[in-house]
PDB file of C-alpha atoms in Angstrom:
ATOM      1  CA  UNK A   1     -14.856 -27.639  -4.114  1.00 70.00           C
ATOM      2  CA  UNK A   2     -17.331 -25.018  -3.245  1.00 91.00           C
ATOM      3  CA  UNK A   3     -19.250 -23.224  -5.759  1.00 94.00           C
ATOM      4  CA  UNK A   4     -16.609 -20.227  -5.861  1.00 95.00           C
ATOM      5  CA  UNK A   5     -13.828 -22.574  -6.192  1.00 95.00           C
ATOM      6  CA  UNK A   6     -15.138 -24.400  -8.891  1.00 96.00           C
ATOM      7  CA  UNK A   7     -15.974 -21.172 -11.007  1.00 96.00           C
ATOM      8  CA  UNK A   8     -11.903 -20.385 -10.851  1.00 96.00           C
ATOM      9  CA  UNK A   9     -11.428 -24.073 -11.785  1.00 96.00           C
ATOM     10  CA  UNK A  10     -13.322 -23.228 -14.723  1.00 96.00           C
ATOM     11  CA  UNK A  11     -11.291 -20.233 -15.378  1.00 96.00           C
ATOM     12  CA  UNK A  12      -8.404 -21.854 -14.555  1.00 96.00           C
ATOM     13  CA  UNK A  13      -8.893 -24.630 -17.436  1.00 96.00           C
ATOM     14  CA  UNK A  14      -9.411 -22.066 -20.094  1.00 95.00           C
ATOM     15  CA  UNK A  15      -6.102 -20.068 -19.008  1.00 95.00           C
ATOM     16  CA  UNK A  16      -4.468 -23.094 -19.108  1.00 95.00           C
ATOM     17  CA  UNK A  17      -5.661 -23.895 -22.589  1.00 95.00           C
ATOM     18  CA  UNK A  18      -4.700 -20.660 -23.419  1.00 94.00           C
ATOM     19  CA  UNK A  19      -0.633 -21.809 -22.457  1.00 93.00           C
ATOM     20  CA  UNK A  20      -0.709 -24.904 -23.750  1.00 93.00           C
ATOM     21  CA  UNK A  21      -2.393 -24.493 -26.976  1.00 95.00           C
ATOM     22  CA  UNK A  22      -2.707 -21.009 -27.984  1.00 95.00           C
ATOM     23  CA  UNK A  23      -4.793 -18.775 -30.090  1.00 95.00           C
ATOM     24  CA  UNK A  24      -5.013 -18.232 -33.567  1.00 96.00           C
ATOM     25  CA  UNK A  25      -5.260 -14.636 -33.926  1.00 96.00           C
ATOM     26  CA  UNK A  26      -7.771 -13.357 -36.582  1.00 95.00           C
ATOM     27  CA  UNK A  27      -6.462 -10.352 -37.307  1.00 95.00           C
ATOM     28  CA  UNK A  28      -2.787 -11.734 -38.520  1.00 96.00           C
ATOM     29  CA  UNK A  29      -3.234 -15.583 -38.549  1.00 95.00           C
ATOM     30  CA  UNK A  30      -0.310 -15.863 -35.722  1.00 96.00           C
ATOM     31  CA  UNK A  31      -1.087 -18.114 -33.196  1.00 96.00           C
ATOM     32  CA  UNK A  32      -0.175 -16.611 -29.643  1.00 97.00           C
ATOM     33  CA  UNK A  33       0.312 -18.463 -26.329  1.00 95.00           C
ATOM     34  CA  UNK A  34      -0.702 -16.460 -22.698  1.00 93.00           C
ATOM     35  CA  UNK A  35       0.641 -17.202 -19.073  1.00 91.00           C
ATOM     36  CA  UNK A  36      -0.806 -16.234 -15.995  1.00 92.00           C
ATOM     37  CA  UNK A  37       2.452 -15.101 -14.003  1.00 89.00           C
ATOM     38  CA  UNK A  38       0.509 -13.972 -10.810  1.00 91.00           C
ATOM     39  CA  UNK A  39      -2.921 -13.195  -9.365  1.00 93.00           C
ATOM     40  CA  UNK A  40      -3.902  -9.577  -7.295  1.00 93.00           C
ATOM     41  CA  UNK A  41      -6.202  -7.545  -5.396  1.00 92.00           C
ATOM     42  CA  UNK A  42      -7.260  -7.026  -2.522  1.00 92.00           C
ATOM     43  CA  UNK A  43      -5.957  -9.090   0.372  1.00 92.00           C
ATOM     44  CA  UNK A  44      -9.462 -10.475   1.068  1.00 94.00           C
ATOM     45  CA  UNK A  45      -9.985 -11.817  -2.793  1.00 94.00           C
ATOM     46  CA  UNK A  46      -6.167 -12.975  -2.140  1.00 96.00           C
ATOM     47  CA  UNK A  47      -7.427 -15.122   1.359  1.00 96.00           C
ATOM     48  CA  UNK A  48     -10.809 -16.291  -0.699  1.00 96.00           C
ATOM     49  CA  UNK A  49      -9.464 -16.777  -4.211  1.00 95.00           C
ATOM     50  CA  UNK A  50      -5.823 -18.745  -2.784  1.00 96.00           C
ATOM     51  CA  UNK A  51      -7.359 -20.340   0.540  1.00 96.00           C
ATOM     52  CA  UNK A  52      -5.024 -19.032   2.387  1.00 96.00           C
ATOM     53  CA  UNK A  53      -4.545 -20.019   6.303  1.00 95.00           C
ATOM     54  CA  UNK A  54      -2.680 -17.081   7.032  1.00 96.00           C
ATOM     55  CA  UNK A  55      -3.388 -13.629   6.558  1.00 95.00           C
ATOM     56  CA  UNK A  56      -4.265 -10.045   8.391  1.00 92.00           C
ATOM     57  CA  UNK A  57      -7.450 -11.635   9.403  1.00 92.00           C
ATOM     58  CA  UNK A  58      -5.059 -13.450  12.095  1.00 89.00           C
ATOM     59  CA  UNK A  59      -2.960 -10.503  13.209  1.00 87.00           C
ATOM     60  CA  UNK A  60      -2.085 -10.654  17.079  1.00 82.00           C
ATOM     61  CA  UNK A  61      -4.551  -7.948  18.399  1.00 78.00           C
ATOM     62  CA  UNK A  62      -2.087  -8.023  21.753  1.00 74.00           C
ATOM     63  CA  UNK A  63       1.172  -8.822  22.818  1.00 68.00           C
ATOM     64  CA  UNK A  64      -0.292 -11.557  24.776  1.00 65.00           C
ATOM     65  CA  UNK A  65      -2.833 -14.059  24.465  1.00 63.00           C
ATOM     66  CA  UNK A  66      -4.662 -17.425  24.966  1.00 70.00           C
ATOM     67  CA  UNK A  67      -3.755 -19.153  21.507  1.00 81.00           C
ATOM     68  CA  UNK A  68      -0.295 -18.822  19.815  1.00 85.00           C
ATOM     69  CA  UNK A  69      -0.758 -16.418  16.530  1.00 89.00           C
ATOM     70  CA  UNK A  70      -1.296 -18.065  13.489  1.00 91.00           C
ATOM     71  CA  UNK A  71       0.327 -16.042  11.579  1.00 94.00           C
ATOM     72  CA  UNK A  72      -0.395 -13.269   9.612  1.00 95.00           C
ATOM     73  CA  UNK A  73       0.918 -13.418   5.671  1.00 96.00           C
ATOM     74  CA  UNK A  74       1.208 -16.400   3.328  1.00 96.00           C
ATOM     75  CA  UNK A  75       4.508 -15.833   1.955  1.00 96.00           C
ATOM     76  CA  UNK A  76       5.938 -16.225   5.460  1.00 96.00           C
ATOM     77  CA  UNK A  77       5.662 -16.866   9.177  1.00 97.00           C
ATOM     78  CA  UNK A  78       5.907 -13.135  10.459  1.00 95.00           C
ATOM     79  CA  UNK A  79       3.547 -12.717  13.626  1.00 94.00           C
ATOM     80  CA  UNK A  80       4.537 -16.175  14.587  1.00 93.00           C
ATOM     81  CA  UNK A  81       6.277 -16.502  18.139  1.00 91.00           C
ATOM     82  CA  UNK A  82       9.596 -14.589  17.571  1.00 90.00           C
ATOM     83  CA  UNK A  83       8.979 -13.514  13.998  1.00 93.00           C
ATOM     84  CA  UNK A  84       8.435  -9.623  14.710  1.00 89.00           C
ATOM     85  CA  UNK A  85       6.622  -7.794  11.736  1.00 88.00           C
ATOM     86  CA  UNK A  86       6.805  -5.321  12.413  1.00 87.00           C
ATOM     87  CA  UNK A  87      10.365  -4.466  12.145  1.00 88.00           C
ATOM     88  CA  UNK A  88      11.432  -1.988   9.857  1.00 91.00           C
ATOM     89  CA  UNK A  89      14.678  -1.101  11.018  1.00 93.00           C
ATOM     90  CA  UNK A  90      16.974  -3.923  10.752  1.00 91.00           C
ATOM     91  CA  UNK A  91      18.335  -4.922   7.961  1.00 88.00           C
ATOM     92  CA  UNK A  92      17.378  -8.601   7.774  1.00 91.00           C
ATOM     93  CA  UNK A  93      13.872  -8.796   9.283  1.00 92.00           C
ATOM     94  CA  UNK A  94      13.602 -12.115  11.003  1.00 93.00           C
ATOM     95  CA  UNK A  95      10.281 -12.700   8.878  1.00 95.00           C
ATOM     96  CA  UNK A  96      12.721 -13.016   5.722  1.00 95.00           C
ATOM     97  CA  UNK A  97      14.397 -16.514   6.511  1.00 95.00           C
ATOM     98  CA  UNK A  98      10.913 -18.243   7.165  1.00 96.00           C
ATOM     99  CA  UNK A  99       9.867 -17.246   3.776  1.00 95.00           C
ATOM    100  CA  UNK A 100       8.068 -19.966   2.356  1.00 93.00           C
ATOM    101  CA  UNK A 101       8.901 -22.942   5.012  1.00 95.00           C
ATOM    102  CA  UNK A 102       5.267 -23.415   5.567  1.00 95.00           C
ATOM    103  CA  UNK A 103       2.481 -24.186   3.263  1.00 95.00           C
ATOM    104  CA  UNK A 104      -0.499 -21.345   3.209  1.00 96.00           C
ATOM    105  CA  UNK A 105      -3.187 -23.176   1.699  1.00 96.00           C
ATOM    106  CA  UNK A 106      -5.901 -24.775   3.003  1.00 94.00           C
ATOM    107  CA  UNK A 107      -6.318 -27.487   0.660  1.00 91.00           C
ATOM    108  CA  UNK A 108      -5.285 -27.184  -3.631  1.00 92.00           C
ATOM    109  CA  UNK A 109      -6.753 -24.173  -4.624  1.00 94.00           C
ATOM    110  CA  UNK A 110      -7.842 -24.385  -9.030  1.00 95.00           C
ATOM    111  CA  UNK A 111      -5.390 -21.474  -9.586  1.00 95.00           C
ATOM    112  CA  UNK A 112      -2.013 -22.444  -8.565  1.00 93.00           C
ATOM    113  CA  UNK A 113      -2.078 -24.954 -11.568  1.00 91.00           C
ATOM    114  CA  UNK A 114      -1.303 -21.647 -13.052  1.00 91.00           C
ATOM    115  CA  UNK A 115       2.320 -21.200 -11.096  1.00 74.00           C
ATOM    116  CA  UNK A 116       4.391 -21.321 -13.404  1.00 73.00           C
ATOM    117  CA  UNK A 117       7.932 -20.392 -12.260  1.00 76.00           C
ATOM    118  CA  UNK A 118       8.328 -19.395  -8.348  1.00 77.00           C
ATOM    119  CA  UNK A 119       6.703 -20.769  -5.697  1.00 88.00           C
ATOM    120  CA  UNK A 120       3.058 -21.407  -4.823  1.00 93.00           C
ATOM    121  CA  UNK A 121       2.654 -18.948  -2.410  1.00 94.00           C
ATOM    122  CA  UNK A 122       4.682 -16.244  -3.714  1.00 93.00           C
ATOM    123  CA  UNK A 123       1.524 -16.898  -7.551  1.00 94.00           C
ATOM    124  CA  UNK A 124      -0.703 -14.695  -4.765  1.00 95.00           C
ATOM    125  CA  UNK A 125       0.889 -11.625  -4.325  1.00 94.00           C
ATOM    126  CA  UNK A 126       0.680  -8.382  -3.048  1.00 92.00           C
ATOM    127  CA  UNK A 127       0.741  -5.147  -5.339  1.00 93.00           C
ATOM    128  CA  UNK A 128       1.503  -1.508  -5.032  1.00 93.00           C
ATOM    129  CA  UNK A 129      -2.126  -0.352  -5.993  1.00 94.00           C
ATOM    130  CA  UNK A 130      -3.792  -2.163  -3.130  1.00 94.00           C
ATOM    131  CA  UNK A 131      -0.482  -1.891  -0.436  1.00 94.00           C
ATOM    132  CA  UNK A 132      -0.642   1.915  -0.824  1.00 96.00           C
ATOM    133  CA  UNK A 133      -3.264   3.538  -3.312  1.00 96.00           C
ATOM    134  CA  UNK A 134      -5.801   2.193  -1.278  1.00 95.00           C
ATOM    135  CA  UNK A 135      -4.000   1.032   1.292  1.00 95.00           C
ATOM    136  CA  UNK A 136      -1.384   2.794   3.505  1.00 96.00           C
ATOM    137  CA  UNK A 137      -1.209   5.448   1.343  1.00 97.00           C
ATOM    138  CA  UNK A 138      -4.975   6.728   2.416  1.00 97.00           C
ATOM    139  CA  UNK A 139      -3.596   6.444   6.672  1.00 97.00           C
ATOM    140  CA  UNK A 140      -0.250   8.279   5.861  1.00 98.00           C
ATOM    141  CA  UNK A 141      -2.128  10.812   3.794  1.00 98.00           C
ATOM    142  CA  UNK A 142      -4.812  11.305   6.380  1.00 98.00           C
ATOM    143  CA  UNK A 143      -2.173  11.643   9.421  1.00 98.00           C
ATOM    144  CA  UNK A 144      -0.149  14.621   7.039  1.00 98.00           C
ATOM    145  CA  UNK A 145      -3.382  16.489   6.478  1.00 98.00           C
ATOM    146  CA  UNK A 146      -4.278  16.628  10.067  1.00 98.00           C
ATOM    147  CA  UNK A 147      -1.051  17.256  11.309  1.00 98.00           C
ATOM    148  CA  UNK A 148      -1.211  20.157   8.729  1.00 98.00           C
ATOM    149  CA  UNK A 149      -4.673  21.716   9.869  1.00 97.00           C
ATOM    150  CA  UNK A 150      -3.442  20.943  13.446  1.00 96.00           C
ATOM    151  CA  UNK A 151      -0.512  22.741  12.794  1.00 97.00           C
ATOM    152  CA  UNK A 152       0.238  26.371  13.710  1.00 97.00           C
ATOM    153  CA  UNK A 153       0.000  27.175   9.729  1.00 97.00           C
ATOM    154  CA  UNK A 154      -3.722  27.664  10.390  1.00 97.00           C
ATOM    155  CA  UNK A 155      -5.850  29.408  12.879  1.00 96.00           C
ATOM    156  CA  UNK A 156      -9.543  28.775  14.560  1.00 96.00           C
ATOM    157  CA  UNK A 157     -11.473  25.564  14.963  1.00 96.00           C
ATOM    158  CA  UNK A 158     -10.786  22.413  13.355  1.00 95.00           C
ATOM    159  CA  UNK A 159     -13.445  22.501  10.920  1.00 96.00           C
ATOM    160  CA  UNK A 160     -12.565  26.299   9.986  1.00 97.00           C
ATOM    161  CA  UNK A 161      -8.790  25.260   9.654  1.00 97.00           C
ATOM    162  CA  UNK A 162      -9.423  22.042   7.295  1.00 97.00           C
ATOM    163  CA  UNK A 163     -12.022  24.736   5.205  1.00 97.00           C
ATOM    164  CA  UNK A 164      -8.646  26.871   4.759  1.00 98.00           C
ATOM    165  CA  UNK A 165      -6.622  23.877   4.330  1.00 98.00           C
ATOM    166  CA  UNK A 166      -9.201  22.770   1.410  1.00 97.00           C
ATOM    167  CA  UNK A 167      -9.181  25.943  -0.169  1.00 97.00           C
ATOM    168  CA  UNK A 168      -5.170  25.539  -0.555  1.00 98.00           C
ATOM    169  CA  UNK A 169      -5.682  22.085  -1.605  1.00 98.00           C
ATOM    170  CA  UNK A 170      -8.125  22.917  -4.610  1.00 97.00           C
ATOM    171  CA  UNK A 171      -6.005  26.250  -5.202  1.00 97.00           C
ATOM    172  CA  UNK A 172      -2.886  23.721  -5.920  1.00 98.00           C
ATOM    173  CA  UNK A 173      -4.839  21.015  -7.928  1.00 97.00           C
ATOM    174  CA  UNK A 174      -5.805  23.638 -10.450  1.00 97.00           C
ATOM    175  CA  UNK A 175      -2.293  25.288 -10.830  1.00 97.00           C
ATOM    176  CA  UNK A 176      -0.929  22.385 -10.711  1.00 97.00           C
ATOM    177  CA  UNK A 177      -3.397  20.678 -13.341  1.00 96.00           C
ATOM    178  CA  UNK A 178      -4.577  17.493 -11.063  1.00 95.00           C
ATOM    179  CA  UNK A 179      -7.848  16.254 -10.705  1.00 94.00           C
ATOM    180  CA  UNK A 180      -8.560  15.560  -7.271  1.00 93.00           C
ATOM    181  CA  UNK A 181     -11.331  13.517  -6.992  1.00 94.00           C
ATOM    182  CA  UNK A 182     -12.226  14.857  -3.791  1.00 94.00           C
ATOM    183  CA  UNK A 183     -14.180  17.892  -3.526  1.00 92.00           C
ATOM    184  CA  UNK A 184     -12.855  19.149  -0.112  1.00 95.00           C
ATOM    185  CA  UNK A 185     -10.750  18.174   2.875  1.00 97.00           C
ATOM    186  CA  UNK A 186     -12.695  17.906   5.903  1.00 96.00           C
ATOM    187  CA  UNK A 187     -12.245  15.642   9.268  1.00 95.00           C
ATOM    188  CA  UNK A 188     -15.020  13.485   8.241  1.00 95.00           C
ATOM    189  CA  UNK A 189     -13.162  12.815   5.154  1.00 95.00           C
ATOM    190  CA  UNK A 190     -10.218  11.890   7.064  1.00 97.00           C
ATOM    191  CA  UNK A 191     -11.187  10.123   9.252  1.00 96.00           C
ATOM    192  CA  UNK A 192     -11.006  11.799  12.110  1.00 96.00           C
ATOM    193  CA  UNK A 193     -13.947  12.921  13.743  1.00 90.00           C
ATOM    194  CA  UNK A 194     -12.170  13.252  17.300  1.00 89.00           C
ATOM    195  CA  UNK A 195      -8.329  13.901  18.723  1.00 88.00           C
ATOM    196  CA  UNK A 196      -8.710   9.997  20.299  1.00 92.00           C
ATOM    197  CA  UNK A 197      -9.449   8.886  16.466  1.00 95.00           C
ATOM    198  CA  UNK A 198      -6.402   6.998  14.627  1.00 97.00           C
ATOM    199  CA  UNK A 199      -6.985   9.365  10.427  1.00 97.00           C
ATOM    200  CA  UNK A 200      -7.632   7.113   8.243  1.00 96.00           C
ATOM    201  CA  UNK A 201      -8.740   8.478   4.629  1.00 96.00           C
ATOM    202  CA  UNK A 202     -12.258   7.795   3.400  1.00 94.00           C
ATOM    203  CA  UNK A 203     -11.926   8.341  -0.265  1.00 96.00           C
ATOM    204  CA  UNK A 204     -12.386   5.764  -2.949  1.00 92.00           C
ATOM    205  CA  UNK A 205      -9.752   6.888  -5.800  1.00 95.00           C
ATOM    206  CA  UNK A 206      -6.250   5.623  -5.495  1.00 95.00           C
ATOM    207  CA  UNK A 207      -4.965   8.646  -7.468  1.00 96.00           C
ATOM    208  CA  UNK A 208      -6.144  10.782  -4.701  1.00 97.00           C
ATOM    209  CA  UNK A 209      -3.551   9.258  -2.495  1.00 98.00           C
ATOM    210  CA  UNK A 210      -1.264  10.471  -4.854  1.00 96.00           C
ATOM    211  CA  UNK A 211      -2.431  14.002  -5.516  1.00 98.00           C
ATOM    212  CA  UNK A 212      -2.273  14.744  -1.392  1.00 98.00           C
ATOM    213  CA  UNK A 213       1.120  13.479  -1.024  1.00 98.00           C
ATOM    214  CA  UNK A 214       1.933  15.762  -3.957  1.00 98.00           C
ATOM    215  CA  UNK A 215      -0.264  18.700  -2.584  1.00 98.00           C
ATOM    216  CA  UNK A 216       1.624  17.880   1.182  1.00 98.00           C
ATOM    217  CA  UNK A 217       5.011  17.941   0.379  1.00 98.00           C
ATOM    218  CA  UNK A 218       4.451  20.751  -2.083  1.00 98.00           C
ATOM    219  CA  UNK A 219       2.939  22.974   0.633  1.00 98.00           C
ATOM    220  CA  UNK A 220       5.319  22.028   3.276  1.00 98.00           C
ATOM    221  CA  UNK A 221       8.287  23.074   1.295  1.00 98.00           C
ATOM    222  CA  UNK A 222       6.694  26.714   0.621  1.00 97.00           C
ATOM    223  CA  UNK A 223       6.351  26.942   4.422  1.00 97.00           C
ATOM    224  CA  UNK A 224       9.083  24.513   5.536  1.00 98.00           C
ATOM    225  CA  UNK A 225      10.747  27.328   8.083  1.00 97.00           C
ATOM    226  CA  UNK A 226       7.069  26.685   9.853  1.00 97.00           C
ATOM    227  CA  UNK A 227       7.454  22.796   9.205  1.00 98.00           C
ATOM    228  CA  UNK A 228      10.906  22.087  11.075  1.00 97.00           C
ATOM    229  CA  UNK A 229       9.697  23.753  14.189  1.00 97.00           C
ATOM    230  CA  UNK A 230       6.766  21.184  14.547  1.00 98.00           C
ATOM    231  CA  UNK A 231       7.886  17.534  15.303  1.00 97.00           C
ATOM    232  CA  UNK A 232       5.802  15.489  13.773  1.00 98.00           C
ATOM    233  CA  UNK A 233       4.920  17.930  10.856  1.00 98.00           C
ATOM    234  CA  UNK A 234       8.286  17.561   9.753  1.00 98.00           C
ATOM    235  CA  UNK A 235       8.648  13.715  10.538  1.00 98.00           C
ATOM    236  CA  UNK A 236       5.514  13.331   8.305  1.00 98.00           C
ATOM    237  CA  UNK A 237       6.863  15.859   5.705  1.00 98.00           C
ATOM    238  CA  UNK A 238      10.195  13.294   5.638  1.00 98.00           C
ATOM    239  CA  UNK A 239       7.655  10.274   5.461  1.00 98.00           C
ATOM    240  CA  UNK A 240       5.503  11.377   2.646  1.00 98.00           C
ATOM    241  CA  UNK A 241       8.860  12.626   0.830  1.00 98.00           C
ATOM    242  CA  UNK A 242      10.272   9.430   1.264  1.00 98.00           C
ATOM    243  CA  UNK A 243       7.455   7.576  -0.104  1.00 98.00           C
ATOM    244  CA  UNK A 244       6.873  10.245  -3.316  1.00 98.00           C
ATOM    245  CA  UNK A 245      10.408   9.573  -3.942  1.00 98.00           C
ATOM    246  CA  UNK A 246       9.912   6.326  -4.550  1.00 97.00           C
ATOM    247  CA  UNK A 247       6.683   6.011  -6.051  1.00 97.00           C
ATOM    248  CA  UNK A 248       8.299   8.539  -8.814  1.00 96.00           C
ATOM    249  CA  UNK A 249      11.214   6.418  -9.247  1.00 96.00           C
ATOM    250  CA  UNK A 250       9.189   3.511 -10.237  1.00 95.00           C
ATOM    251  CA  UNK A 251       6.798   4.714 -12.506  1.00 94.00           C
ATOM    252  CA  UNK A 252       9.549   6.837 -14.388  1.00 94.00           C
ATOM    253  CA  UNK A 253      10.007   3.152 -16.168  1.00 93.00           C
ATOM    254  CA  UNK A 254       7.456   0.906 -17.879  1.00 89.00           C
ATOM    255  CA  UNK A 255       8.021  -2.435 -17.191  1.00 85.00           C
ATOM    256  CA  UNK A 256      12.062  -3.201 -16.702  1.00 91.00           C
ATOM    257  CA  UNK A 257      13.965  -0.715 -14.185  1.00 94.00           C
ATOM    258  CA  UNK A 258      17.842  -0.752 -15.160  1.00 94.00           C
ATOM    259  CA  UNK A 259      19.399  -2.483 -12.114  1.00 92.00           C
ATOM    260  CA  UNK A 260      21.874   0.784 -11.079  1.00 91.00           C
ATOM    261  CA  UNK A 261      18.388   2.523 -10.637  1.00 94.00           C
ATOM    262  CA  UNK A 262      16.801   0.010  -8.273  1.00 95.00           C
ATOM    263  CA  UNK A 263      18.638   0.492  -5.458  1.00 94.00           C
ATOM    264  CA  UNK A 264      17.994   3.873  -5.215  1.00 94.00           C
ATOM    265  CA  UNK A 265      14.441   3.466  -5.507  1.00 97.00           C
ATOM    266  CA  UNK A 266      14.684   0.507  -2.729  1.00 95.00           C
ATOM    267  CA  UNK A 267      16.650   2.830  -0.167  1.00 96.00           C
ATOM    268  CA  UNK A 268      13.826   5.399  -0.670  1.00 97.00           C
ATOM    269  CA  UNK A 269      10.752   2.909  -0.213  1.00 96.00           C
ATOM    270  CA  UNK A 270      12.941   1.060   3.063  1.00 95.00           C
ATOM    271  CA  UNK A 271      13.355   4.630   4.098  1.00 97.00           C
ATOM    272  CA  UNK A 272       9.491   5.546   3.880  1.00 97.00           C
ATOM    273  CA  UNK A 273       8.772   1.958   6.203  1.00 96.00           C
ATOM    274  CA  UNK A 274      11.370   3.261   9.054  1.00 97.00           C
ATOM    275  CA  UNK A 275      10.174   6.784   9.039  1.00 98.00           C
ATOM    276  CA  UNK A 276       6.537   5.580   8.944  1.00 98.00           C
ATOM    277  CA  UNK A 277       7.752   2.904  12.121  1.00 96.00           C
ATOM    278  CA  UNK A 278       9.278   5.588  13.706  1.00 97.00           C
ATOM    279  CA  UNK A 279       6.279   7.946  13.530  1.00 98.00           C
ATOM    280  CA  UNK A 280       4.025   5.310  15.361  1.00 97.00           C
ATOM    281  CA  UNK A 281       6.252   4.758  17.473  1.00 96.00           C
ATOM    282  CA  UNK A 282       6.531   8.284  18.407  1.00 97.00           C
ATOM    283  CA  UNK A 283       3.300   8.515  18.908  1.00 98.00           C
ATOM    284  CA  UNK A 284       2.296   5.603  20.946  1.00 96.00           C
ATOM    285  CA  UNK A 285       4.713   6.777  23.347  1.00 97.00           C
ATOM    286  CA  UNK A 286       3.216  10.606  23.137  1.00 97.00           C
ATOM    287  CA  UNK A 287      -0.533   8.810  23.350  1.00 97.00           C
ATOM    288  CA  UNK A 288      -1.102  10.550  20.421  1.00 96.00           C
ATOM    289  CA  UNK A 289      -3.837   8.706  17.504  1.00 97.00           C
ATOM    290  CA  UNK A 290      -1.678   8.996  14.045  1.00 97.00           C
ATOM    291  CA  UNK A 291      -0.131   6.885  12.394  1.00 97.00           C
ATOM    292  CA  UNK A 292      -2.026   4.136  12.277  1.00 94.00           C
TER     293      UNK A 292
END
């Protein structure tokens, strides 16, 4: 094992001791046992910590190529010849029936003699803070605010429309009593420092994700006779609602969500991946940047 691999087998051994034997507690004299039920972050700790063979580092970068794609997540084969990933719209991916049929790891990695429960690959898993927060969440939010200074709500040159477009913003955060983390909107801050550049937020907070898409679809409905006129305004207004819907749904519960809940909150998160699809797609074939 390499020096990193041996400092989680370390870990690992204490956790474990942890399960097996417990812990006297010195404040009541119970004894409590801990399990580790997954590991997260990031998606490169996820490839370093899990030694993972598969992962967005070996994403097709064309349709066509020399080697055949290695695939490009460790709970299944999607990327693979014939295992589209991109798929949002039907309603059994063909990524779903290869899930785990193929070992991930390179090797035994210390932690998965914490799995306890499901299988290996699923112990390394993805989570909401790192998929969107910091994630998706920071492209989608990018794409709506350009679209909105773009848009024919605001008048002059780009930098003089996202100056207005800040103003708003910071306006709303203080009526609305949200800390922005952000101290104005700006193209550089997007992303986006030409029309032939894909936005792509620069900001470091995950909670700023959050307060835009609130601040967007807040906006957009005030002005939404303006917002169904422009295409993809309103396609990302239906996006970003989509996605606020069911971000809300799932933090309106603390840990269990009553199963005649979920499937509203699933239809609203499937809905955000087509309309997102859909919006790259729309704009590949336009040869517009957004989207990402």
């Amino acid at each position: 094992l390499d020096v990193f691999q041996r400092l989680l087998q370390v870990l690992t051994e204490d956790l474990n001791m942890l399960w097996e034997h417990g812990i006297e507690s010195p404040l009541d004299g119970k004894k409590y046992w801990f399990v580790v039920l997954r590991t997260m972050g990031d998606w490169p700790w996820l490839v370093k910590c899990g030694s993972l063979k598969r992962s967005f580092y070996n994403a097709s970068k064309r349709s066509t190529g020399g080697s055949i794609p290695k695939g490009c997540c460790h709970q299944c084969l999607a990327d693979r010849p014939g295992v589209k990933w991109e798929d949002f719209e039907s309603e059994i991916p063909p990524w779903v029936g290869t899930m785990g049929t193929e070992s991930p790891f390179d090797g035994h990695p210390p932690l998965l003699t914490l799995a306890y429960g499901h299988k290996p690959e699923e112990f390394f898993a993805y989570d909401l803070f790192h998929s969107w927060h910091v994630g998706l969440g920071k492209t989608l939010m990018a794409t709506c605010m350009v679209l909105l200074a773009s848009s024919d709500l605001f008048e002059g040159s780009v930098d003089t429309r996202f100056e207005a477009l800040s103003e708003e913003f910071l306006r709303w955060c203080k009526v609305a009593k949200c800390q922005p983390y952000i101290r104005k909107l700006s193209k550089q801050n997007m992303g986006w420092n030409t029309a032939g550049t894909f936005p792509n937020g620069s900001w470091s907070k995950g909670s700023t994700t959050r307060v835009l898409g609130k601040f967007f679809l807040a906006f957009c409905d005030n002005k939404m006779n303006e917002v169904i006129t422009d295409r993809y305004l309103y396609h990302a207004y239906q996006t970003a609602f989509n996605v606020e819907s069911f971000l809300r749904g799932v933090y309106s519960w603390e840990v269990w969500i009553p199963r005649s809940k979920v499937e509203d909150i699933v239809t609203f998160g499937l809905g955000f991946l087509k309309m997102y699809g859909r919006g790259a797609s729309m704009a590949f074939r336009d040869g517009r940047a957004l989207f990402l």
